[in-house]
């Protein structure tokens, strides 16, 4: 039987269970502010806090370190909660070992070839941290800083506002970039991310979120049985360093065709040069809707065993789908289990990788006086 979120809560009410044990409808009405607790300390003594939010049946825990989603709990079709996002239970592992678990990514999500680009006739050299390329903002990206975080309630919403200012020249990027990210949990249990940024010099920016999803629960095994649908007829093939070739290739007849629902594992072992380069799927989908004024639904992920379903809507033109290829059994996650290859997947809404060097891709340039804006909404049901 298919149940949606409201049915689960209504069922709980009928059974005499307080709504607060399942979700935040009660909180929303009461407008309870998100709470914070000490999560740990950095080597220099800086305190890292963990914020807890709950609304509409979704429970979210967020760190001031990297804006990391440390835990995201949603119910299955029987109302049973699981944390569906990979992470750690301690700050030390986030600092030393994390492959971007749950983190905010900036200034530039994904790769910039050789860490170089030219803007208005000036050449810039970025921090190189992925072979010869720059990945996810360089060696110390937005995921490796403490953000200023404030909790809020607004009508029936609860949320967090996160601020980070990246100084001119940080990781090689021009301009002081002021980033503001708002995480909102709505009364329906949707998790919405609103990104904003301004600069004082022309620069490039591409912010995203790097949650590793496993809708059966983190540490429960692989996501190859998850069903996925992506509203994209084209993707950007890459070279051996995972830099787009510039081509917008048709997904038709390739393992990258998710226009109709199929399991993540269905074609992941097909002998295909692109899959060899990525050690699986690590590619950008060119969303058919293009850049839109408002978020539009572009992908649905569903775990048939639990019924948990994630729908993603975005205003961005691209979706990086990464099938957890580099998880290699060397990390112990939140629940005490070892993470192995394919134990989670990432669906990163963003502009295309290496756009600063690809004249045919939508521009990622931000100029003084402009505001970068991007919104992604995650909706859950079971
Ligand atoms: C992104 C990249 C991948 C990998 C992961 C983190 O998804 O595209 O290649 O770097 O982040 O390991």
mmCIF file of C-alpha atoms and ligand atoms in Angstrom:
data_model
loop_
_atom_site.group_PDB
_atom_site.id
_atom_site.type_symbol
_atom_site.label_atom_id
_atom_site.label_comp_id
_atom_site.label_asym_id
_atom_site.label_seq_id
_atom_site.Cartn_x
_atom_site.Cartn_y
_atom_site.Cartn_z
ATOM 1 C CA UNK A 1 0.000 0.000 0.000
ATOM 2 C CA UNK A 2 1.240 3.460 -0.858
ATOM 3 C CA UNK A 3 1.117 5.973 1.942
ATOM 4 C CA UNK A 4 2.069 9.556 1.741
ATOM 5 C CA UNK A 5 3.495 11.638 4.553
ATOM 6 C CA UNK A 6 0.209 13.138 5.671
ATOM 7 C CA UNK A 7 -1.426 9.710 5.775
ATOM 8 C CA UNK A 8 1.346 8.499 8.103
ATOM 9 C CA UNK A 9 0.815 11.408 10.482
ATOM 10 C CA UNK A 10 -2.970 11.137 10.304
ATOM 11 C CA UNK A 11 -2.602 7.415 11.056
ATOM 12 C CA UNK A 12 -0.452 8.203 14.065
ATOM 13 C CA UNK A 13 -3.032 10.681 15.332
ATOM 14 C CA UNK A 14 -5.769 8.111 14.895
ATOM 15 C CA UNK A 15 -3.675 5.615 16.873
ATOM 16 C CA UNK A 16 -3.320 8.188 19.638
ATOM 17 C CA UNK A 17 0.400 8.788 19.028
ATOM 18 C CA UNK A 18 1.550 12.358 19.472
ATOM 19 C CA UNK A 19 2.342 13.943 16.123
ATOM 20 C CA UNK A 20 5.611 15.211 17.548
ATOM 21 C CA UNK A 21 6.945 11.654 17.654
ATOM 22 C CA UNK A 22 6.484 11.399 13.906
ATOM 23 C CA UNK A 23 7.004 14.844 12.598
ATOM 24 C CA UNK A 24 6.687 18.516 12.994
ATOM 25 C CA UNK A 25 3.116 19.441 12.246
ATOM 26 C CA UNK A 26 2.824 20.183 15.952
ATOM 27 C CA UNK A 27 6.136 22.067 15.883
ATOM 28 C CA UNK A 28 5.067 24.051 12.860
ATOM 29 C CA UNK A 29 1.921 25.218 14.558
ATOM 30 C CA UNK A 30 3.914 25.883 17.719
ATOM 31 C CA UNK A 31 6.760 27.431 15.713
ATOM 32 C CA UNK A 32 9.421 25.697 17.761
ATOM 33 C CA UNK A 33 12.851 27.053 16.914
ATOM 34 C CA UNK A 34 15.568 24.658 15.743
ATOM 35 C CA UNK A 35 17.836 23.648 18.630
ATOM 36 C CA UNK A 36 21.623 23.381 18.678
ATOM 37 C CA UNK A 37 24.057 21.292 20.675
ATOM 38 C CA UNK A 38 27.833 20.995 20.737
ATOM 39 C CA UNK A 39 28.955 18.336 18.222
ATOM 40 C CA UNK A 40 32.709 18.598 18.712
ATOM 41 C CA UNK A 41 35.733 20.839 18.499
ATOM 42 C CA UNK A 42 38.295 21.430 15.768
ATOM 43 C CA UNK A 43 41.991 21.005 16.586
ATOM 44 C CA UNK A 44 42.249 24.760 17.265
ATOM 45 C CA UNK A 45 39.366 24.620 19.756
ATOM 46 C CA UNK A 46 36.688 26.050 17.456
ATOM 47 C CA UNK A 47 33.298 24.674 18.453
ATOM 48 C CA UNK A 48 31.201 22.847 15.884
ATOM 49 C CA UNK A 49 27.471 22.782 16.568
ATOM 50 C CA UNK A 50 24.796 20.387 15.451
ATOM 51 C CA UNK A 51 21.350 21.793 14.763
ATOM 52 C CA UNK A 52 18.203 19.668 14.948
ATOM 53 C CA UNK A 53 15.093 20.475 12.944
ATOM 54 C CA UNK A 54 11.864 18.628 12.484
ATOM 55 C CA UNK A 55 8.773 19.418 10.454
ATOM 56 C CA UNK A 56 6.100 17.588 8.480
ATOM 57 C CA UNK A 57 7.590 14.190 9.290
ATOM 58 C CA UNK A 58 11.200 14.950 8.282
ATOM 59 C CA UNK A 59 14.016 15.165 10.806
ATOM 60 C CA UNK A 60 17.221 16.931 9.846
ATOM 61 C CA UNK A 61 20.512 17.346 11.685
ATOM 62 C CA UNK A 62 22.955 19.919 10.311
ATOM 63 C CA UNK A 63 26.502 20.798 11.345
ATOM 64 C CA UNK A 64 27.999 24.279 11.359
ATOM 65 C CA UNK A 65 31.013 22.519 9.751
ATOM 66 C CA UNK A 66 30.443 22.719 5.988
ATOM 67 C CA UNK A 67 26.671 23.014 6.430
ATOM 68 C CA UNK A 68 26.806 19.229 6.559
ATOM 69 C CA UNK A 69 23.565 17.262 6.662
ATOM 70 C CA UNK A 70 24.726 14.814 9.292
ATOM 71 C CA UNK A 71 21.439 12.922 9.422
ATOM 72 C CA UNK A 72 18.145 13.056 7.535
ATOM 73 C CA UNK A 73 15.418 10.782 8.842
ATOM 74 C CA UNK A 74 12.207 9.971 7.005
ATOM 75 C CA UNK A 75 9.582 7.245 7.547
ATOM 76 C CA UNK A 76 8.984 4.193 5.391
ATOM 77 C CA UNK A 77 5.524 3.029 4.295
ATOM 78 C CA UNK A 78 4.876 1.754 7.844
ATOM 79 C CA UNK A 79 6.034 4.990 9.491
ATOM 80 C CA UNK A 80 9.418 3.540 10.498
ATOM 81 C CA UNK A 81 12.174 6.113 10.494
ATOM 82 C CA UNK A 82 15.673 5.631 9.073
ATOM 83 C CA UNK A 83 18.550 8.013 8.489
ATOM 84 C CA UNK A 84 18.845 8.016 4.686
ATOM 85 C CA UNK A 85 22.031 10.087 4.389
ATOM 86 C CA UNK A 86 25.613 8.858 4.837
ATOM 87 C CA UNK A 87 27.726 10.552 7.485
ATOM 88 C CA UNK A 88 29.863 10.248 10.605
ATOM 89 C CA UNK A 89 29.081 10.457 14.320
ATOM 90 C CA UNK A 90 32.147 12.614 15.103
ATOM 91 C CA UNK A 91 33.799 15.804 13.870
ATOM 92 C CA UNK A 92 37.272 14.253 13.525
ATOM 93 C CA UNK A 93 36.174 12.005 10.652
ATOM 94 C CA UNK A 94 34.439 14.918 8.925
ATOM 95 C CA UNK A 95 37.658 16.914 9.076
ATOM 96 C CA UNK A 96 40.054 14.113 8.124
ATOM 97 C CA UNK A 97 38.239 11.660 5.883
ATOM 98 C CA UNK A 98 34.953 12.791 4.458
ATOM 99 C CA UNK A 99 34.237 12.417 0.739
ATOM 100 C CA UNK A 100 31.955 15.471 1.061
ATOM 101 C CA UNK A 101 29.262 13.579 3.030
ATOM 102 C CA UNK A 102 26.192 15.844 3.216
ATOM 103 C CA UNK A 103 28.253 18.986 2.652
ATOM 104 C CA UNK A 104 27.674 22.320 0.977
ATOM 105 C CA UNK A 105 29.949 22.567 -2.048
ATOM 106 C CA UNK A 106 31.542 25.808 -3.253
ATOM 107 C CA UNK A 107 32.734 27.901 -4.797
ATOM 108 C CA UNK A 108 32.400 25.555 -7.721
ATOM 109 C CA UNK A 109 30.600 22.220 -7.617
ATOM 110 C CA UNK A 110 32.451 19.537 -9.593
ATOM 111 C CA UNK A 111 35.536 19.960 -11.777
ATOM 112 C CA UNK A 112 37.346 22.808 -13.469
ATOM 113 C CA UNK A 113 39.944 21.505 -15.923
ATOM 114 C CA UNK A 114 43.521 21.980 -14.690
ATOM 115 C CA UNK A 115 42.060 24.389 -12.126
ATOM 116 C CA UNK A 116 42.338 27.142 -14.716
ATOM 117 C CA UNK A 117 40.010 29.568 -16.397
ATOM 118 C CA UNK A 118 40.105 32.984 -18.054
ATOM 119 C CA UNK A 119 37.588 35.705 -17.287
ATOM 120 C CA UNK A 120 37.581 39.200 -18.847
ATOM 121 C CA UNK A 121 41.052 38.501 -20.246
ATOM 122 C CA UNK A 122 42.573 37.529 -16.899
ATOM 123 C CA UNK A 123 43.772 34.003 -16.179
ATOM 124 C CA UNK A 124 43.222 32.365 -12.829
ATOM 125 C CA UNK A 125 44.892 29.333 -11.270
ATOM 126 C CA UNK A 126 42.750 27.532 -8.708
ATOM 127 C CA UNK A 127 43.706 25.039 -6.051
ATOM 128 C CA UNK A 128 44.180 21.655 -7.764
ATOM 129 C CA UNK A 129 43.004 18.694 -5.668
ATOM 130 C CA UNK A 130 41.816 15.973 -8.068
ATOM 131 C CA UNK A 131 44.709 14.838 -10.251
ATOM 132 C CA UNK A 132 45.437 17.881 -12.408
ATOM 133 C CA UNK A 133 41.935 19.322 -11.898
ATOM 134 C CA UNK A 134 40.149 21.386 -9.270
ATOM 135 C CA UNK A 135 37.200 19.591 -7.634
ATOM 136 C CA UNK A 136 34.439 21.023 -5.439
ATOM 137 C CA UNK A 137 36.153 24.366 -4.813
ATOM 138 C CA UNK A 138 39.712 23.082 -4.281
ATOM 139 C CA UNK A 139 41.660 21.705 -1.326
ATOM 140 C CA UNK A 140 39.710 23.743 1.228
ATOM 141 C CA UNK A 141 36.279 24.311 -0.233
ATOM 142 C CA UNK A 142 33.087 25.477 1.447
ATOM 143 C CA UNK A 143 32.681 21.986 2.934
ATOM 144 C CA UNK A 144 35.794 22.553 5.089
ATOM 145 C CA UNK A 145 34.836 25.768 6.856
ATOM 146 C CA UNK A 146 32.714 26.603 9.866
ATOM 147 C CA UNK A 147 29.599 28.512 8.763
ATOM 148 C CA UNK A 148 27.613 31.014 10.839
ATOM 149 C CA UNK A 149 24.271 29.352 11.456
ATOM 150 C CA UNK A 150 21.013 30.742 12.810
ATOM 151 C CA UNK A 151 17.746 28.915 13.339
ATOM 152 C CA UNK A 152 14.377 30.379 12.379
ATOM 153 C CA UNK A 153 10.688 29.688 12.268
ATOM 154 C CA UNK A 154 8.527 31.390 9.654
ATOM 155 C CA UNK A 155 4.821 30.605 9.474
ATOM 156 C CA UNK A 156 4.652 26.837 9.316
ATOM 157 C CA UNK A 157 8.300 26.515 8.169
ATOM 158 C CA UNK A 158 11.375 25.907 10.286
ATOM 159 C CA UNK A 159 14.907 26.307 9.056
ATOM 160 C CA UNK A 160 18.482 27.465 9.222
ATOM 161 C CA UNK A 161 20.311 30.330 7.570
ATOM 162 C CA UNK A 162 23.989 29.621 6.947
ATOM 163 C CA UNK A 163 26.542 32.273 6.045
ATOM 164 C CA UNK A 164 30.096 31.978 4.819
ATOM 165 C CA UNK A 165 32.302 34.707 3.350
ATOM 166 C CA UNK A 166 35.074 33.511 1.073
ATOM 167 C CA UNK A 167 37.823 36.117 0.842
ATOM 168 C CA UNK A 168 39.198 37.444 -2.444
ATOM 169 C CA UNK A 169 41.703 34.924 -3.805
ATOM 170 C CA UNK A 170 40.629 32.023 -1.605
ATOM 171 C CA UNK A 171 41.481 28.772 -3.415
ATOM 172 C CA UNK A 172 42.499 31.025 -6.336
ATOM 173 C CA UNK A 173 39.026 32.438 -7.040
ATOM 174 C CA UNK A 174 38.676 36.170 -7.679
ATOM 175 C CA UNK A 175 36.395 38.362 -5.560
ATOM 176 C CA UNK A 176 35.080 38.293 -2.032
ATOM 177 C CA UNK A 177 32.136 35.937 -2.284
ATOM 178 C CA UNK A 178 29.415 36.243 0.336
ATOM 179 C CA UNK A 179 27.391 33.041 0.390
ATOM 180 C CA UNK A 180 24.076 32.566 2.134
ATOM 181 C CA UNK A 181 22.324 29.217 2.164
ATOM 182 C CA UNK A 182 18.868 28.651 3.652
ATOM 183 C CA UNK A 183 17.728 25.166 4.634
ATOM 184 C CA UNK A 184 13.954 25.081 5.120
ATOM 185 C CA UNK A 185 11.808 22.206 6.332
ATOM 186 C CA UNK A 186 8.244 22.864 5.247
ATOM 187 C CA UNK A 187 5.103 21.641 6.971
ATOM 188 C CA UNK A 188 4.922 18.927 4.293
ATOM 189 C CA UNK A 189 8.368 17.706 5.308
ATOM 190 C CA UNK A 190 10.089 19.024 2.168
ATOM 191 C CA UNK A 191 13.718 20.032 2.525
ATOM 192 C CA UNK A 192 14.316 23.154 0.452
ATOM 193 C CA UNK A 193 17.740 24.702 -0.195
ATOM 194 C CA UNK A 194 18.032 28.314 -1.327
ATOM 195 C CA UNK A 195 21.515 29.438 -2.305
ATOM 196 C CA UNK A 196 22.530 33.065 -2.716
ATOM 197 C CA UNK A 197 25.884 34.712 -3.373
ATOM 198 C CA UNK A 198 27.289 38.115 -4.200
ATOM 199 C CA UNK A 199 30.773 39.176 -5.232
ATOM 200 C CA UNK A 200 32.868 42.347 -5.434
ATOM 201 C CA UNK A 201 34.824 41.191 -8.530
ATOM 202 C CA UNK A 202 33.768 39.144 -11.552
ATOM 203 C CA UNK A 203 34.060 35.463 -10.626
ATOM 204 C CA UNK A 204 32.501 32.041 -11.251
ATOM 205 C CA UNK A 205 30.182 30.248 -8.856
ATOM 206 C CA UNK A 206 28.305 26.936 -8.780
ATOM 207 C CA UNK A 207 26.959 25.887 -5.395
ATOM 208 C CA UNK A 208 25.449 22.513 -4.584
ATOM 209 C CA UNK A 209 24.753 19.972 -1.852
ATOM 210 C CA UNK A 210 26.548 16.621 -1.613
ATOM 211 C CA UNK A 211 24.136 14.381 0.300
ATOM 212 C CA UNK A 212 24.788 10.653 -0.195
ATOM 213 C CA UNK A 213 21.342 9.044 -0.373
ATOM 214 C CA UNK A 214 20.402 5.527 0.596
ATOM 215 C CA UNK A 215 16.635 5.446 1.031
ATOM 216 C CA UNK A 216 16.770 2.025 2.703
ATOM 217 C CA UNK A 217 18.937 3.609 5.425
ATOM 218 C CA UNK A 218 22.626 4.510 5.614
ATOM 219 C CA UNK A 219 24.847 1.488 6.065
ATOM 220 C CA UNK A 220 22.129 -0.915 4.861
ATOM 221 C CA UNK A 221 23.864 -2.041 1.643
ATOM 222 C CA UNK A 222 23.925 -0.903 -1.944
ATOM 223 C CA UNK A 223 21.581 1.403 -3.826
ATOM 224 C CA UNK A 224 21.615 -0.689 -7.011
ATOM 225 C CA UNK A 225 17.968 -1.690 -6.429
ATOM 226 C CA UNK A 226 16.819 1.920 -6.042
ATOM 227 C CA UNK A 227 14.628 3.048 -8.937
ATOM 228 C CA UNK A 228 15.536 6.295 -10.621
ATOM 229 C CA UNK A 229 14.025 8.544 -13.235
ATOM 230 C CA UNK A 230 15.738 11.675 -14.597
ATOM 231 C CA UNK A 231 14.039 14.121 -16.966
ATOM 232 C CA UNK A 232 17.024 14.469 -19.273
ATOM 233 C CA UNK A 233 17.547 13.307 -22.878
ATOM 234 C CA UNK A 234 21.208 14.323 -22.916
ATOM 235 C CA UNK A 235 24.252 14.134 -20.686
ATOM 236 C CA UNK A 236 27.790 15.506 -20.837
ATOM 237 C CA UNK A 237 30.317 12.760 -21.688
ATOM 238 C CA UNK A 238 33.714 13.140 -20.038
ATOM 239 C CA UNK A 239 37.382 12.410 -20.658
ATOM 240 C CA UNK A 240 39.498 10.157 -18.454
ATOM 241 C CA UNK A 241 39.848 12.969 -15.882
ATOM 242 C CA UNK A 242 36.027 13.340 -15.731
ATOM 243 C CA UNK A 243 36.140 16.687 -17.534
ATOM 244 C CA UNK A 244 33.254 17.153 -20.018
ATOM 245 C CA UNK A 245 34.318 16.884 -23.657
ATOM 246 C CA UNK A 246 31.851 19.684 -24.463
ATOM 247 C CA UNK A 247 29.465 17.388 -26.269
ATOM 248 C CA UNK A 248 25.809 17.163 -25.205
ATOM 249 C CA UNK A 249 25.247 13.514 -26.077
ATOM 250 C CA UNK A 250 21.928 11.719 -26.330
ATOM 251 C CA UNK A 251 21.214 9.250 -23.520
ATOM 252 C CA UNK A 252 19.105 7.129 -25.902
ATOM 253 C CA UNK A 253 20.678 3.690 -26.340
ATOM 254 C CA UNK A 254 23.247 4.241 -23.551
ATOM 255 C CA UNK A 255 23.422 3.187 -19.868
ATOM 256 C CA UNK A 256 22.691 6.867 -19.092
ATOM 257 C CA UNK A 257 19.077 6.648 -20.206
ATOM 258 C CA UNK A 258 16.940 7.213 -17.099
ATOM 259 C CA UNK A 259 14.066 8.867 -18.950
ATOM 260 C CA UNK A 260 11.927 5.913 -17.905
ATOM 261 C CA UNK A 261 12.260 4.527 -14.386
ATOM 262 C CA UNK A 262 14.955 1.880 -14.088
ATOM 263 C CA UNK A 263 17.099 0.570 -11.275
ATOM 264 C CA UNK A 264 20.429 2.267 -10.633
ATOM 265 C CA UNK A 265 22.207 -1.065 -11.067
ATOM 266 C CA UNK A 266 20.449 -2.091 -14.280
ATOM 267 C CA UNK A 267 23.201 -0.967 -16.661
ATOM 268 C CA UNK A 268 26.022 -0.080 -14.289
ATOM 269 C CA UNK A 269 28.149 -3.070 -15.363
ATOM 270 C CA UNK A 270 27.631 -2.585 -19.110
ATOM 271 C CA UNK A 271 31.016 -2.387 -20.842
ATOM 272 C CA UNK A 272 31.031 1.303 -21.700
ATOM 273 C CA UNK A 273 33.955 3.726 -21.879
ATOM 274 C CA UNK A 274 32.110 6.425 -19.937
ATOM 275 C CA UNK A 275 31.350 4.024 -17.087
ATOM 276 C CA UNK A 276 35.009 2.934 -17.076
ATOM 277 C CA UNK A 277 36.129 6.550 -16.736
ATOM 278 C CA UNK A 278 33.775 7.133 -13.795
ATOM 279 C CA UNK A 279 34.227 3.687 -12.202
ATOM 280 C CA UNK A 280 30.444 3.759 -12.518
ATOM 281 C CA UNK A 281 28.157 6.723 -12.947
ATOM 282 C CA UNK A 282 29.731 10.100 -12.225
ATOM 283 C CA UNK A 283 28.186 12.293 -14.893
ATOM 284 C CA UNK A 284 26.178 15.417 -15.468
ATOM 285 C CA UNK A 285 22.701 15.149 -16.953
ATOM 286 C CA UNK A 286 21.483 18.030 -19.141
ATOM 287 C CA UNK A 287 18.008 18.575 -17.750
ATOM 288 C CA UNK A 288 15.407 18.884 -20.517
ATOM 289 C CA UNK A 289 13.711 21.838 -18.800
ATOM 290 C CA UNK A 290 16.906 23.936 -18.871
ATOM 291 C CA UNK A 291 17.318 26.862 -16.469
ATOM 292 C CA UNK A 292 13.930 27.782 -15.046
ATOM 293 C CA UNK A 293 12.607 30.702 -13.016
ATOM 294 C CA UNK A 294 11.202 28.294 -10.420
ATOM 295 C CA UNK A 295 12.224 24.800 -9.301
ATOM 296 C CA UNK A 296 10.741 22.083 -11.520
ATOM 297 C CA UNK A 297 10.573 18.364 -10.800
ATOM 298 C CA UNK A 298 13.496 16.620 -12.527
ATOM 299 C CA UNK A 299 14.222 13.365 -10.737
ATOM 300 C CA UNK A 300 12.543 10.660 -8.661
ATOM 301 C CA UNK A 301 14.451 8.127 -6.572
ATOM 302 C CA UNK A 302 12.596 5.266 -4.866
ATOM 303 C CA UNK A 303 13.622 2.374 -2.687
ATOM 304 C CA UNK A 304 11.103 -0.388 -3.428
ATOM 305 C CA UNK A 305 11.852 -2.267 -0.183
ATOM 306 C CA UNK A 306 10.794 0.580 2.120
ATOM 307 C CA UNK A 307 8.708 2.638 -0.284
ATOM 308 C CA UNK A 308 10.724 5.732 0.647
ATOM 309 C CA UNK A 309 10.681 8.116 -2.288
ATOM 310 C CA UNK A 310 12.648 11.284 -2.969
ATOM 311 C CA UNK A 311 11.538 13.794 -5.589
ATOM 312 C CA UNK A 312 13.901 16.570 -6.580
ATOM 313 C CA UNK A 313 12.893 19.886 -8.093
ATOM 314 C CA UNK A 314 15.390 22.534 -9.153
ATOM 315 C CA UNK A 315 15.827 25.688 -11.202
ATOM 316 C CA UNK A 316 19.319 24.571 -12.223
ATOM 317 C CA UNK A 317 20.217 23.216 -15.708
ATOM 318 C CA UNK A 318 22.221 20.152 -14.629
ATOM 319 C CA UNK A 319 22.219 17.153 -12.328
ATOM 320 C CA UNK A 320 25.443 15.373 -11.363
ATOM 321 C CA UNK A 321 24.541 11.763 -10.596
ATOM 322 C CA UNK A 322 27.347 9.982 -8.756
ATOM 323 C CA UNK A 323 26.866 6.321 -7.834
ATOM 324 C CA UNK A 324 29.197 6.278 -4.821
ATOM 325 C CA UNK A 325 32.026 4.741 -6.842
ATOM 326 C CA UNK A 326 34.878 5.843 -4.630
ATOM 327 C CA UNK A 327 33.434 4.488 -1.375
ATOM 328 C CA UNK A 328 35.903 1.688 -0.773
ATOM 329 C CA UNK A 329 35.223 0.084 2.583
ATOM 330 C CA UNK A 330 37.572 2.359 4.522
ATOM 331 C CA UNK A 331 34.985 4.520 6.338
ATOM 332 C CA UNK A 332 32.732 3.670 9.282
ATOM 333 C CA UNK A 333 29.464 5.578 9.119
ATOM 334 C CA UNK A 334 27.010 7.061 11.607
ATOM 335 C CA UNK A 335 25.325 3.770 12.427
ATOM 336 C CA UNK A 336 28.591 1.859 12.897
ATOM 337 C CA UNK A 337 28.647 0.155 9.491
ATOM 338 C CA UNK A 338 31.395 0.208 6.863
ATOM 339 C CA UNK A 339 30.547 2.042 3.646
ATOM 340 C CA UNK A 340 31.407 0.233 0.421
ATOM 341 C CA UNK A 341 31.190 1.079 -3.276
ATOM 342 C CA UNK A 342 27.596 1.790 -4.334
ATOM 343 C CA UNK A 343 26.279 2.119 -0.773
ATOM 344 C CA UNK A 344 24.794 5.527 -1.650
ATOM 345 C CA UNK A 345 24.318 7.909 -4.532
ATOM 346 C CA UNK A 346 24.469 11.669 -4.939
ATOM 347 C CA UNK A 347 22.127 13.805 -7.035
ATOM 348 C CA UNK A 348 23.766 17.218 -7.183
ATOM 349 C CA UNK A 349 21.715 19.958 -8.831
ATOM 350 C CA UNK A 350 24.023 22.469 -10.452
ATOM 351 C CA UNK A 351 25.488 24.065 -13.557
ATOM 352 C CA UNK A 352 27.579 21.785 -15.741
ATOM 353 C CA UNK A 353 31.130 20.833 -14.706
ATOM 354 C CA UNK A 354 33.940 22.925 -16.185
ATOM 355 C CA UNK A 355 31.512 25.579 -17.471
ATOM 356 C CA UNK A 356 34.158 28.350 -17.101
ATOM 357 C CA UNK A 357 36.107 26.608 -19.911
ATOM 358 C CA UNK A 358 33.145 25.510 -22.019
ATOM 359 C CA UNK A 359 31.729 28.386 -24.090
ATOM 360 C CA UNK A 360 28.697 26.313 -25.148
ATOM 361 C CA UNK A 361 27.594 25.570 -21.568
ATOM 362 C CA UNK A 362 25.332 27.985 -19.650
ATOM 363 C CA UNK A 363 27.452 30.647 -17.964
ATOM 364 C CA UNK A 364 28.488 30.465 -14.308
ATOM 365 C CA UNK A 365 29.919 33.995 -14.239
ATOM 366 C CA UNK A 366 28.799 36.258 -11.398
ATOM 367 C CA UNK A 367 29.510 39.987 -11.510
ATOM 368 C CA UNK A 368 29.416 42.708 -8.876
ATOM 369 C CA UNK A 369 25.865 43.990 -8.426
ATOM 370 C CA UNK A 370 24.329 40.639 -9.417
ATOM 371 C CA UNK A 371 23.018 38.007 -7.014
ATOM 372 C CA UNK A 372 23.569 34.335 -7.702
ATOM 373 C CA UNK A 373 20.408 32.402 -6.810
ATOM 374 C CA UNK A 374 19.613 28.727 -6.967
ATOM 375 C CA UNK A 375 16.882 26.615 -5.360
ATOM 376 C CA UNK A 376 16.448 22.871 -4.962
ATOM 377 C CA UNK A 377 13.540 21.160 -3.207
ATOM 378 C CA UNK A 378 13.657 17.580 -1.895
ATOM 379 C CA UNK A 379 10.218 16.056 -1.270
ATOM 380 C CA UNK A 380 9.733 12.780 0.565
ATOM 381 C CA UNK A 381 6.942 10.244 0.638
ATOM 382 C CA UNK A 382 6.502 6.509 1.179
HETATM 383 C C1 LIG B 1 31.415 14.247 -7.004
HETATM 384 C C2 LIG B 1 32.360 13.985 -8.088
HETATM 385 C C3 LIG B 1 32.896 12.640 -7.906
HETATM 386 C C4 LIG B 1 33.504 12.472 -6.549
HETATM 387 C C5 LIG B 1 32.548 12.750 -5.510
HETATM 388 C C6 LIG B 1 33.177 12.662 -4.147
HETATM 389 O O1 LIG B 1 30.249 13.578 -7.170
HETATM 390 O O2 LIG B 1 31.799 14.126 -9.369
HETATM 391 O O3 LIG B 1 33.837 12.389 -8.871
HETATM 392 O O4 LIG B 1 34.540 13.361 -6.388
HETATM 393 O O5 LIG B 1 32.007 14.025 -5.726
HETATM 394 O O6 LIG B 1 34.017 11.593 -4.016
#
